[in-house]
Amino acid sequence: MNLVQRVQDILLRPTTTWPAIEQEPGDVASIYTRYVLILAAIPALAGFIGMTLIGVGGFGMHIRIPVVSGLTNMVVSYALSLVMVFVVALIVDALAPSFKGQKNQLNALKLVAYGATASFVGGIFGLIPSLSVLGLLAALYSIYLVYTGLPVLMKCPPEKAAAYTAVVVVCGIVAGIVIGAVSAAVTPSRGFGRMHAERDVTITTPKGEVTLDTTKLDEMAKRMEEAGKRMEAAQKSGDSAAAGKAMSEMVGAMAGATGEALPPQELKALLPESLGSLRRDSIEAQSNQAMGVAGSSAKARYVDGGQRVQLSITDLGGMAGIAALAGWAGTTLDKETDTAIERVYKQGSRTVREKHRKDGSQGEVTVLLANGVVVEAEGRKVDAATLKSIVEGLDLAKLEGMKRPAKS
């Protein structure tokens, strides 16, 4: 099965694709390794990038999840989405006789796994948290996909399909609430969204034009399919270590990760002891790895009376390909209100985002380097020009040229 072709077929030609899916041989393991494990990574990874690198703002506030918390959130949400597919498939199978259909656990899993395609692929919109509400459209289309697949896979009369779908959706929502409660117990709040992605998608938003360059999806898909085959072979042989490695490779391929993250101590060494009159009063560095995606960061706080600046450097482990898709990385913006100014512009191969309040009470300058590393200065009672000079005072060229360790 060609992953990209299957996604296109189920999204664009569901009525002719469902009969082909019904006739395909397979089992739970093959459906998961060749399809669900790959596509479910999209919303998890996109949500991580969107809420950790981009963040969400409003009413004079800008919120981002710390790297380590974001990685934890990504792993938990990914794992629970895999559980959700299986739980809803059990519900579909159990309800079949009530709607004059035929129970078939494998077909029920096929229906849910492939029916969720629009929602999974639409997870790319998690890269832009401010637009994630549009993911509801993808979720609605997934409901339609299930509706078209029920008569084919569960053999219910076509006139029963609408009621069958409605009951499955309600039960799925209840199951989702229960699973969501589990997720909320172990992870911070998060934003997420879904949308169908084409080759190059340009979206006009209140914050300017965002272009999602997805030209490398074929290459990513091939790498993921290869890793999925290795995982399946490892599972058949009982080699759990090899299966785990293949899983990491598959998720890493989705992320565009080509190397480990830069060592956090090297990032820490780039943070100076002082910024003019502001003296450093705290510094920390951390790293984490999950699902084949590594991340590292270093940050320091500087104070001088009422003035405060936090300077941070974050590396997302070679995920420059995904980072380039994210939010303002493809945006040009020049926005001004009575109280604040926000600008996003290109500076050579780098993307710069400046945002500050006119009264000087709060501001931030963020630079996304060509290699996917993010440098940011956030300040209170520090003017925008000073924040910009602080960022430019770091050796950005050196940081941009640093080599990441090869993946082991």
mmCIF file of C-alpha atoms in Angstrom:
data_model
loop_
_atom_site.group_PDB
_atom_site.id
_atom_site.type_symbol
_atom_site.label_atom_id
_atom_site.label_comp_id
_atom_site.label_asym_id
_atom_site.label_seq_id
_atom_site.Cartn_x
_atom_site.Cartn_y
_atom_site.Cartn_z
ATOM 1 C CA MET A 1 0.000 0.000 0.000
ATOM 2 C CA ASN A 2 1.326 3.412 -0.993
ATOM 3 C CA LEU A 3 0.676 5.697 1.950
ATOM 4 C CA VAL A 4 0.376 8.960 0.022
ATOM 5 C CA GLN A 5 -1.877 7.383 -2.610
ATOM 6 C CA ARG A 6 -4.138 5.845 0.026
ATOM 7 C CA VAL A 7 -4.534 9.196 1.772
ATOM 8 C CA GLN A 8 -5.445 10.865 -1.500
ATOM 9 C CA ASP A 9 -7.871 8.101 -2.457
ATOM 10 C CA ILE A 10 -9.781 8.001 0.818
ATOM 11 C CA LEU A 11 -10.042 11.792 0.964
ATOM 12 C CA LEU A 12 -10.988 12.390 -2.657
ATOM 13 C CA ARG A 13 -12.676 9.123 -3.705
ATOM 14 C CA PRO A 14 -14.106 7.456 -0.580
ATOM 15 C CA THR A 15 -17.007 5.653 -2.250
ATOM 16 C CA THR A 16 -14.690 3.774 -4.624
ATOM 17 C CA THR A 17 -11.902 3.322 -2.089
ATOM 18 C CA TRP A 18 -13.896 1.628 0.677
ATOM 19 C CA PRO A 19 -14.636 -1.536 -1.392
ATOM 20 C CA ALA A 20 -10.913 -1.843 -2.130
ATOM 21 C CA ILE A 21 -10.102 -1.474 1.567
ATOM 22 C CA GLU A 22 -12.628 -4.172 2.459
ATOM 23 C CA GLN A 23 -10.937 -6.669 0.135
ATOM 24 C CA GLU A 24 -7.427 -5.979 1.423
ATOM 25 C CA PRO A 25 -5.873 -8.628 3.660
ATOM 26 C CA GLY A 26 -4.421 -7.449 6.927
ATOM 27 C CA ASP A 27 -4.572 -7.526 10.677
ATOM 28 C CA VAL A 28 -4.488 -5.083 13.579
ATOM 29 C CA ALA A 29 -0.679 -4.889 13.552
ATOM 30 C CA SER A 30 -0.402 -4.109 9.836
ATOM 31 C CA ILE A 31 -3.131 -1.432 9.946
ATOM 32 C CA TYR A 32 -1.383 0.277 12.827
ATOM 33 C CA THR A 33 2.211 0.001 11.610
ATOM 34 C CA ARG A 34 1.528 0.921 7.997
ATOM 35 C CA TYR A 35 -1.050 3.644 8.545
ATOM 36 C CA VAL A 36 -2.289 4.684 11.991
ATOM 37 C CA LEU A 37 1.119 5.014 13.670
ATOM 38 C CA ILE A 38 2.287 7.250 10.837
ATOM 39 C CA LEU A 39 -0.714 9.537 10.397
ATOM 40 C CA ALA A 40 -1.449 9.880 14.114
ATOM 41 C CA ALA A 41 1.999 11.441 14.478
ATOM 42 C CA ILE A 42 0.931 14.461 12.397
ATOM 43 C CA PRO A 43 -1.336 16.177 14.961
ATOM 44 C CA ALA A 44 0.982 15.210 17.825
ATOM 45 C CA LEU A 45 4.070 16.662 16.158
ATOM 46 C CA ALA A 46 2.309 19.698 14.718
ATOM 47 C CA GLY A 47 0.754 20.486 18.086
ATOM 48 C CA PHE A 48 4.182 20.241 19.704
ATOM 49 C CA ILE A 49 5.731 22.629 17.174
ATOM 50 C CA GLY A 50 2.798 25.044 17.295
ATOM 51 C CA MET A 51 2.519 25.335 21.059
ATOM 52 C CA THR A 52 6.234 25.062 21.896
ATOM 53 C CA LEU A 53 7.846 27.083 19.116
ATOM 54 C CA ILE A 54 5.026 29.368 17.988
ATOM 55 C CA GLY A 55 2.634 29.679 20.904
ATOM 56 C CA VAL A 56 -0.688 31.440 21.038
ATOM 57 C CA GLY A 57 -1.364 35.056 21.930
ATOM 58 C CA GLY A 58 -4.222 37.396 22.679
ATOM 59 C CA PHE A 59 -5.221 40.253 24.968
ATOM 60 C CA GLY A 60 -1.613 41.345 25.284
ATOM 61 C CA MET A 61 -0.392 37.882 26.298
ATOM 62 C CA HIS A 62 1.677 35.263 24.493
ATOM 63 C CA ILE A 63 1.817 31.709 25.802
ATOM 64 C CA ARG A 64 4.118 28.867 24.829
ATOM 65 C CA ILE A 65 4.616 25.459 26.413
ATOM 66 C CA PRO A 66 8.193 24.724 27.595
ATOM 67 C CA VAL A 67 10.127 22.217 25.460
ATOM 68 C CA VAL A 68 10.130 19.395 28.004
ATOM 69 C CA SER A 69 6.417 19.822 28.782
ATOM 70 C CA GLY A 70 5.711 19.998 25.059
ATOM 71 C CA LEU A 71 7.539 16.724 24.429
ATOM 72 C CA THR A 72 5.603 15.049 27.250
ATOM 73 C CA ASN A 73 2.353 16.402 25.848
ATOM 74 C CA MET A 74 3.261 15.151 22.385
ATOM 75 C CA VAL A 75 3.994 11.609 23.563
ATOM 76 C CA VAL A 76 0.850 11.347 25.677
ATOM 77 C CA SER A 77 -1.474 12.802 23.030
ATOM 78 C CA TYR A 78 0.042 10.512 20.397
ATOM 79 C CA ALA A 79 -0.362 7.402 22.544
ATOM 80 C CA LEU A 80 -3.943 8.292 23.490
ATOM 81 C CA SER A 81 -4.889 8.897 19.853
ATOM 82 C CA LEU A 82 -3.751 5.337 19.094
ATOM 83 C CA VAL A 83 -5.902 4.067 21.954
ATOM 84 C CA MET A 84 -8.848 6.131 20.728
ATOM 85 C CA VAL A 85 -8.792 4.483 17.294
ATOM 86 C CA PHE A 86 -8.987 1.032 18.858
ATOM 87 C CA VAL A 87 -11.703 2.003 21.364
ATOM 88 C CA VAL A 88 -13.949 3.547 18.694
ATOM 89 C CA ALA A 89 -13.423 0.470 16.493
ATOM 90 C CA LEU A 90 -14.708 -1.709 19.341
ATOM 91 C CA ILE A 91 -17.766 0.556 19.618
ATOM 92 C CA VAL A 92 -18.427 0.333 15.869
ATOM 93 C CA ASP A 93 -18.223 -3.461 15.987
ATOM 94 C CA ALA A 94 -20.455 -3.773 19.057
ATOM 95 C CA LEU A 95 -23.163 -1.558 17.546
ATOM 96 C CA ALA A 96 -23.331 -3.347 14.174
ATOM 97 C CA PRO A 97 -26.230 -5.736 14.989
ATOM 98 C CA SER A 98 -28.326 -2.828 16.304
ATOM 99 C CA PHE A 99 -28.296 -1.319 12.817
ATOM 100 C CA LYS A 100 -28.727 -4.632 10.933
ATOM 101 C CA GLY A 101 -25.037 -4.781 10.161
ATOM 102 C CA GLN A 102 -22.506 -7.580 10.585
ATOM 103 C CA LYS A 103 -19.952 -7.675 13.376
ATOM 104 C CA ASN A 104 -16.374 -7.773 12.104
ATOM 105 C CA GLN A 105 -13.615 -6.445 14.335
ATOM 106 C CA LEU A 106 -11.047 -6.123 11.546
ATOM 107 C CA ASN A 107 -13.416 -4.223 9.272
ATOM 108 C CA ALA A 108 -14.410 -1.979 12.183
ATOM 109 C CA LEU A 109 -10.754 -1.122 12.741
ATOM 110 C CA LYS A 110 -10.293 -0.446 9.029
ATOM 111 C CA LEU A 111 -13.316 1.850 9.065
ATOM 112 C CA VAL A 112 -12.075 3.932 12.001
ATOM 113 C CA ALA A 113 -8.413 3.967 10.976
ATOM 114 C CA TYR A 114 -9.026 5.076 7.397
ATOM 115 C CA GLY A 115 -12.069 7.167 8.282
ATOM 116 C CA ALA A 116 -9.900 9.237 10.626
ATOM 117 C CA THR A 117 -7.571 10.180 7.768
ATOM 118 C CA ALA A 118 -8.968 13.697 7.306
ATOM 119 C CA SER A 119 -8.648 14.415 10.997
ATOM 120 C CA PHE A 120 -5.104 13.011 11.167
ATOM 121 C CA VAL A 121 -3.812 14.761 8.056
ATOM 122 C CA GLY A 122 -5.538 17.947 9.131
ATOM 123 C CA GLY A 123 -3.348 17.912 12.209
ATOM 124 C CA ILE A 124 -0.858 19.945 10.188
ATOM 125 C CA PHE A 125 -2.904 22.998 11.184
ATOM 126 C CA GLY A 126 -1.663 22.528 14.733
ATOM 127 C CA LEU A 127 1.413 24.349 13.446
ATOM 128 C CA ILE A 128 -0.677 27.543 13.566
ATOM 129 C CA PRO A 129 -2.469 27.563 16.944
ATOM 130 C CA SER A 130 -4.414 30.732 16.167
ATOM 131 C CA LEU A 131 -6.110 28.937 13.257
ATOM 132 C CA SER A 132 -6.525 25.516 14.854
ATOM 133 C CA VAL A 133 -10.286 25.997 15.185
ATOM 134 C CA LEU A 134 -10.480 25.295 11.450
ATOM 135 C CA GLY A 135 -9.608 21.713 12.320
ATOM 136 C CA LEU A 136 -13.296 21.189 13.044
ATOM 137 C CA LEU A 137 -13.854 21.081 9.290
ATOM 138 C CA ALA A 138 -11.493 18.129 8.966
ATOM 139 C CA ALA A 139 -13.209 16.364 11.852
ATOM 140 C CA LEU A 140 -16.572 16.828 10.130
ATOM 141 C CA TYR A 141 -15.172 15.361 6.930
ATOM 142 C CA SER A 142 -13.924 12.327 8.857
ATOM 143 C CA ILE A 143 -17.507 11.814 10.060
ATOM 144 C CA TYR A 144 -18.605 11.812 6.426
ATOM 145 C CA LEU A 145 -15.908 9.264 5.577
ATOM 146 C CA VAL A 146 -17.207 6.949 8.316
ATOM 147 C CA TYR A 147 -20.745 7.439 7.023
ATOM 148 C CA THR A 148 -19.749 6.338 3.509
ATOM 149 C CA GLY A 149 -17.768 3.373 4.827
ATOM 150 C CA LEU A 150 -20.300 1.827 7.193
ATOM 151 C CA PRO A 151 -22.515 0.166 4.514
ATOM 152 C CA VAL A 152 -19.429 -1.306 2.834
ATOM 153 C CA LEU A 153 -17.400 -2.566 5.776
ATOM 154 C CA MET A 154 -20.092 -3.227 8.410
ATOM 155 C CA LYS A 155 -22.781 -4.326 5.910
ATOM 156 C CA CYS A 156 -25.501 -2.133 7.363
ATOM 157 C CA PRO A 157 -28.361 -1.055 5.058
ATOM 158 C CA PRO A 158 -27.593 2.347 3.497
ATOM 159 C CA GLU A 159 -30.724 3.837 5.084
ATOM 160 C CA LYS A 160 -29.326 2.891 8.527
ATOM 161 C CA ALA A 161 -25.932 4.476 7.934
ATOM 162 C CA ALA A 162 -26.872 7.960 9.117
ATOM 163 C CA ALA A 163 -28.251 6.769 12.467
ATOM 164 C CA TYR A 164 -25.356 4.327 12.879
ATOM 165 C CA THR A 165 -22.888 7.166 12.262
ATOM 166 C CA ALA A 166 -24.654 9.467 14.715
ATOM 167 C CA VAL A 167 -24.550 6.896 17.507
ATOM 168 C CA VAL A 168 -20.881 6.114 16.819
ATOM 169 C CA VAL A 169 -20.044 9.821 16.958
ATOM 170 C CA VAL A 170 -21.836 10.276 20.276
ATOM 171 C CA CYS A 171 -20.157 7.224 21.782
ATOM 172 C CA GLY A 172 -16.837 8.394 20.386
ATOM 173 C CA ILE A 173 -17.286 11.789 22.031
ATOM 174 C CA VAL A 174 -17.960 10.110 25.377
ATOM 175 C CA ALA A 175 -14.892 7.912 24.951
ATOM 176 C CA GLY A 176 -12.892 10.975 23.958
ATOM 177 C CA ILE A 177 -13.949 12.796 27.130
ATOM 178 C CA VAL A 178 -12.797 9.873 29.250
ATOM 179 C CA ILE A 179 -9.487 9.567 27.405
ATOM 180 C CA GLY A 180 -9.075 13.364 27.449
ATOM 181 C CA ALA A 181 -9.454 13.322 31.222
ATOM 182 C CA VAL A 182 -6.585 10.853 31.407
ATOM 183 C CA SER A 183 -4.498 13.113 29.167
ATOM 184 C CA ALA A 184 -5.308 16.208 31.237
ATOM 185 C CA ALA A 185 -4.157 14.428 34.353
ATOM 186 C CA VAL A 186 -0.617 13.983 33.055
ATOM 187 C CA THR A 187 -0.084 16.826 30.572
ATOM 188 C CA PRO A 188 -0.505 20.612 30.455
ATOM 189 C CA SER A 189 -3.268 22.277 28.456
ATOM 190 C CA ARG A 190 -2.680 22.323 24.770
ATOM 191 C CA GLY A 191 -4.027 23.665 21.526
ATOM 192 C CA PHE A 192 -4.426 21.533 18.459
ATOM 193 C CA GLY A 193 -6.067 21.548 15.107
ATOM 194 C CA ARG A 194 -6.497 19.731 11.856
ATOM 195 C CA MET A 195 -6.733 20.591 8.217
ATOM 196 C CA HIS A 196 -6.269 18.940 4.852
ATOM 197 C CA ALA A 197 -2.876 19.885 3.404
ATOM 198 C CA GLU A 198 -2.109 20.205 -0.301
ATOM 199 C CA ARG A 199 1.321 20.536 -1.957
ATOM 200 C CA ASP A 200 1.778 24.238 -1.259
ATOM 201 C CA VAL A 201 -1.026 25.844 0.670
ATOM 202 C CA THR A 202 -1.252 29.617 1.016
ATOM 203 C CA ILE A 203 -3.692 30.850 3.617
ATOM 204 C CA THR A 204 -4.695 34.476 4.072
ATOM 205 C CA THR A 205 -5.248 35.231 7.748
ATOM 206 C CA PRO A 206 -5.683 38.351 9.886
ATOM 207 C CA LYS A 207 -1.954 38.014 10.554
ATOM 208 C CA GLY A 208 -0.883 37.968 6.925
ATOM 209 C CA GLU A 209 -0.248 35.238 4.375
ATOM 210 C CA VAL A 210 0.992 31.866 5.586
ATOM 211 C CA THR A 211 2.486 29.479 3.054
ATOM 212 C CA LEU A 212 2.848 25.837 4.057
ATOM 213 C CA ASP A 213 5.568 24.315 1.900
ATOM 214 C CA THR A 214 4.824 20.589 1.882
ATOM 215 C CA THR A 215 6.903 19.601 -1.147
ATOM 216 C CA LYS A 216 8.935 17.116 0.905
ATOM 217 C CA LEU A 217 5.958 15.086 2.062
ATOM 218 C CA ASP A 218 6.616 12.334 -0.495
ATOM 219 C CA GLU A 219 10.168 11.935 0.760
ATOM 220 C CA MET A 220 8.972 11.889 4.376
ATOM 221 C CA ALA A 221 6.267 9.366 3.526
ATOM 222 C CA LYS A 222 8.791 7.041 1.868
ATOM 223 C CA ARG A 223 11.041 7.187 4.916
ATOM 224 C CA MET A 224 8.075 6.494 7.188
ATOM 225 C CA GLU A 225 6.897 3.571 5.066
ATOM 226 C CA GLU A 226 10.387 2.049 5.121
ATOM 227 C CA ALA A 227 10.534 2.406 8.894
ATOM 228 C CA GLY A 228 7.033 0.921 9.168
ATOM 229 C CA LYS A 229 8.137 -2.150 7.195
ATOM 230 C CA ARG A 230 11.142 -2.551 9.489
ATOM 231 C CA MET A 231 8.863 -2.267 12.504
ATOM 232 C CA GLU A 232 6.512 -4.905 11.161
ATOM 233 C CA ALA A 233 9.419 -7.266 10.455
ATOM 234 C CA ALA A 234 10.829 -6.660 13.937
ATOM 235 C CA GLN A 235 7.453 -7.358 15.533
ATOM 236 C CA LYS A 236 7.105 -10.624 13.634
ATOM 237 C CA SER A 237 10.563 -11.688 14.790
ATOM 238 C CA GLY A 238 9.841 -10.652 18.373
ATOM 239 C CA ASP A 239 12.674 -8.117 18.452
ATOM 240 C CA SER A 240 11.125 -5.391 20.618
ATOM 241 C CA ALA A 241 14.299 -3.287 20.598
ATOM 242 C CA ALA A 242 14.350 -3.176 16.801
ATOM 243 C CA ALA A 243 10.627 -2.364 16.733
ATOM 244 C CA GLY A 244 11.183 0.537 19.104
ATOM 245 C CA LYS A 245 14.041 1.853 16.993
ATOM 246 C CA ALA A 246 11.908 1.621 13.844
ATOM 247 C CA MET A 247 9.134 3.531 15.610
ATOM 248 C CA SER A 248 11.567 6.305 16.494
ATOM 249 C CA GLU A 249 12.816 6.391 12.896
ATOM 250 C CA MET A 250 9.263 6.653 11.602
ATOM 251 C CA VAL A 251 8.316 9.549 13.859
ATOM 252 C CA GLY A 252 11.651 11.205 13.207
ATOM 253 C CA ALA A 253 10.969 10.963 9.483
ATOM 254 C CA MET A 254 7.613 12.677 10.008
ATOM 255 C CA ALA A 255 9.392 15.444 11.900
ATOM 256 C CA GLY A 256 12.056 15.859 9.244
ATOM 257 C CA ALA A 257 14.640 15.123 11.942
ATOM 258 C CA THR A 258 18.081 14.387 10.510
ATOM 259 C CA GLY A 259 20.175 14.598 13.656
ATOM 260 C CA GLU A 260 20.192 14.859 17.413
ATOM 261 C CA ALA A 261 19.666 18.184 19.149
ATOM 262 C CA LEU A 262 22.609 20.443 19.825
ATOM 263 C CA PRO A 263 24.145 19.690 23.246
ATOM 264 C CA PRO A 264 22.390 21.920 25.818
ATOM 265 C CA GLN A 265 25.696 22.842 27.460
ATOM 266 C CA GLU A 266 26.906 24.314 24.161
ATOM 267 C CA LEU A 267 23.762 26.438 23.990
ATOM 268 C CA LYS A 268 24.224 27.467 27.606
ATOM 269 C CA ALA A 269 27.775 28.611 26.909
ATOM 270 C CA LEU A 270 26.449 31.161 24.393
ATOM 271 C CA LEU A 271 24.405 33.015 27.021
ATOM 272 C CA PRO A 272 26.485 35.910 28.410
ATOM 273 C CA GLU A 273 26.918 36.777 32.089
ATOM 274 C CA SER A 274 25.471 40.245 31.563
ATOM 275 C CA LEU A 275 23.536 42.333 29.065
ATOM 276 C CA GLY A 276 24.783 45.855 29.601
ATOM 277 C CA SER A 277 23.533 46.883 33.038
ATOM 278 C CA LEU A 278 21.377 43.771 33.367
ATOM 279 C CA ARG A 279 23.055 41.024 35.373
ATOM 280 C CA ARG A 280 22.311 37.333 35.017
ATOM 281 C CA ASP A 281 20.620 35.924 38.103
ATOM 282 C CA SER A 282 19.660 32.469 36.812
ATOM 283 C CA ILE A 283 20.593 30.102 33.994
ATOM 284 C CA GLU A 284 19.551 26.585 33.031
ATOM 285 C CA ALA A 285 19.927 24.082 30.222
ATOM 286 C CA GLN A 286 17.921 20.964 29.449
ATOM 287 C CA SER A 287 17.370 18.316 26.833
ATOM 288 C CA ASN A 288 14.850 15.601 26.218
ATOM 289 C CA GLN A 289 13.981 13.038 23.598
ATOM 290 C CA ALA A 290 10.748 11.313 22.790
ATOM 291 C CA MET A 291 9.383 9.386 19.829
ATOM 292 C CA GLY A 292 12.638 9.804 17.922
ATOM 293 C CA VAL A 293 12.558 13.593 18.232
ATOM 294 C CA ALA A 294 15.193 15.312 20.332
ATOM 295 C CA GLY A 295 15.077 18.816 21.752
ATOM 296 C CA SER A 296 17.395 20.994 23.798
ATOM 297 C CA SER A 297 17.280 24.485 25.221
ATOM 298 C CA ALA A 298 19.128 26.957 27.392
ATOM 299 C CA LYS A 299 17.763 30.092 28.988
ATOM 300 C CA ALA A 300 18.932 32.791 31.358
ATOM 301 C CA ARG A 301 17.239 35.626 33.210
ATOM 302 C CA TYR A 302 18.774 39.069 33.569
ATOM 303 C CA VAL A 303 17.635 41.827 35.945
ATOM 304 C CA ASP A 304 18.418 45.455 36.731
ATOM 305 C CA GLY A 305 15.958 46.973 39.161
ATOM 306 C CA GLY A 306 12.529 46.746 37.522
ATOM 307 C CA GLN A 307 13.952 45.697 34.150
ATOM 308 C CA ARG A 308 13.886 42.007 33.312
ATOM 309 C CA VAL A 309 14.959 40.027 30.237
ATOM 310 C CA GLN A 310 14.777 36.312 29.558
ATOM 311 C CA LEU A 311 17.089 35.151 26.780
ATOM 312 C CA SER A 312 16.628 31.647 25.412
ATOM 313 C CA ILE A 313 18.004 29.382 22.693
ATOM 314 C CA THR A 314 15.949 26.368 21.602
ATOM 315 C CA ASP A 315 16.939 23.601 19.206
ATOM 316 C CA LEU A 316 14.336 21.157 17.947
ATOM 317 C CA GLY A 317 16.776 18.462 16.964
ATOM 318 C CA GLY A 318 17.152 18.953 13.245
ATOM 319 C CA MET A 319 13.442 19.564 12.633
ATOM 320 C CA ALA A 320 14.168 22.522 10.385
ATOM 321 C CA GLY A 321 11.883 21.018 7.755
ATOM 322 C CA ILE A 322 8.887 21.117 10.087
ATOM 323 C CA ALA A 323 9.973 24.393 11.710
ATOM 324 C CA ALA A 324 9.927 26.016 8.289
ATOM 325 C CA LEU A 325 6.248 25.110 7.981
ATOM 326 C CA ALA A 326 5.350 26.608 11.308
ATOM 327 C CA GLY A 327 3.128 29.647 11.811
ATOM 328 C CA TRP A 328 4.917 32.939 11.367
ATOM 329 C CA ALA A 329 7.912 31.262 9.668
ATOM 330 C CA GLY A 330 5.977 31.662 6.421
ATOM 331 C CA THR A 331 4.317 34.955 7.303
ATOM 332 C CA THR A 332 4.977 38.603 6.480
ATOM 333 C CA LEU A 333 3.300 41.020 8.838
ATOM 334 C CA ASP A 334 3.284 44.697 9.759
ATOM 335 C CA LYS A 335 0.558 45.313 12.315
ATOM 336 C CA GLU A 336 -0.009 48.256 14.623
ATOM 337 C CA THR A 337 -2.753 49.062 17.121
ATOM 338 C CA ASP A 338 -3.188 51.851 19.645
ATOM 339 C CA THR A 339 -1.215 49.877 22.223
ATOM 340 C CA ALA A 340 1.078 47.434 20.412
ATOM 341 C CA ILE A 341 3.228 46.779 17.335
ATOM 342 C CA GLU A 342 3.954 43.412 15.737
ATOM 343 C CA ARG A 343 6.192 42.749 12.741
ATOM 344 C CA VAL A 344 7.333 39.577 11.015
ATOM 345 C CA TYR A 345 9.865 39.763 8.215
ATOM 346 C CA LYS A 346 12.661 37.891 6.480
ATOM 347 C CA GLN A 347 16.277 38.781 7.175
ATOM 348 C CA GLY A 348 18.200 36.767 4.618
ATOM 349 C CA SER A 349 17.520 33.102 5.383
ATOM 350 C CA ARG A 350 16.226 33.957 8.861
ATOM 351 C CA THR A 351 12.733 34.909 9.978
ATOM 352 C CA VAL A 352 12.356 37.647 12.591
ATOM 353 C CA ARG A 353 9.338 38.349 14.750
ATOM 354 C CA GLU A 354 9.115 41.532 16.844
ATOM 355 C CA LYS A 355 6.247 42.271 19.179
ATOM 356 C CA HIS A 356 6.067 44.956 21.854
ATOM 357 C CA ARG A 357 3.698 47.266 23.697
ATOM 358 C CA LYS A 358 4.071 50.948 22.949
ATOM 359 C CA ASP A 359 4.345 51.856 26.617
ATOM 360 C CA GLY A 360 7.511 49.752 26.860
ATOM 361 C CA SER A 361 6.063 47.494 29.540
ATOM 362 C CA GLN A 362 6.484 44.284 27.582
ATOM 363 C CA GLY A 363 8.142 43.036 24.396
ATOM 364 C CA GLU A 364 9.778 40.145 22.625
ATOM 365 C CA VAL A 365 12.064 39.511 19.662
ATOM 366 C CA THR A 366 12.343 36.024 18.159
ATOM 367 C CA VAL A 367 14.629 34.854 15.365
ATOM 368 C CA LEU A 368 14.152 31.524 13.586
ATOM 369 C CA LEU A 369 17.522 30.601 12.102
ATOM 370 C CA ALA A 370 17.892 28.716 8.844
ATOM 371 C CA ASN A 371 18.844 25.518 10.691
ATOM 372 C CA GLY A 372 15.671 25.534 12.810
ATOM 373 C CA VAL A 373 17.235 26.957 15.988
ATOM 374 C CA VAL A 374 15.163 29.647 17.731
ATOM 375 C CA VAL A 375 16.644 32.575 19.660
ATOM 376 C CA GLU A 376 14.307 34.716 21.725
ATOM 377 C CA ALA A 377 14.521 37.674 24.077
ATOM 378 C CA GLU A 378 11.490 38.574 26.202
ATOM 379 C CA GLY A 379 11.580 41.700 28.342
ATOM 380 C CA ARG A 380 9.689 43.851 30.778
ATOM 381 C CA LYS A 381 10.363 47.578 30.903
ATOM 382 C CA VAL A 382 12.898 47.095 28.094
ATOM 383 C CA ASP A 383 12.360 48.784 24.713
ATOM 384 C CA ALA A 384 12.164 46.863 21.456
ATOM 385 C CA ALA A 385 15.448 48.220 20.087
ATOM 386 C CA THR A 386 17.300 46.935 23.147
ATOM 387 C CA LEU A 387 15.728 43.485 22.854
ATOM 388 C CA LYS A 388 16.693 43.336 19.194
ATOM 389 C CA SER A 389 20.283 44.325 19.946
ATOM 390 C CA ILE A 390 20.428 41.645 22.658
ATOM 391 C CA VAL A 391 19.474 38.946 20.166
ATOM 392 C CA GLU A 392 21.833 40.282 17.518
ATOM 393 C CA GLY A 393 24.578 40.468 20.163
ATOM 394 C CA LEU A 394 24.679 36.676 20.272
ATOM 395 C CA ASP A 395 26.866 35.015 17.657
ATOM 396 C CA LEU A 396 23.962 33.944 15.452
ATOM 397 C CA ALA A 397 26.265 32.942 12.594
ATOM 398 C CA LYS A 398 28.154 30.588 14.910
ATOM 399 C CA LEU A 399 24.900 29.148 16.235
ATOM 400 C CA GLU A 400 23.594 28.691 12.710
ATOM 401 C CA GLY A 401 26.767 26.858 11.705
ATOM 402 C CA MET A 402 26.922 24.483 14.669
ATOM 403 C CA LYS A 403 26.806 20.809 13.663
ATOM 404 C CA ARG A 404 24.333 18.508 15.297
ATOM 405 C CA PRO A 405 25.466 15.028 16.385
ATOM 406 C CA ALA A 406 24.440 12.318 13.954
ATOM 407 C CA LYS A 407 21.526 10.103 14.933
ATOM 408 C CA SER A 408 22.766 6.901 16.497
#
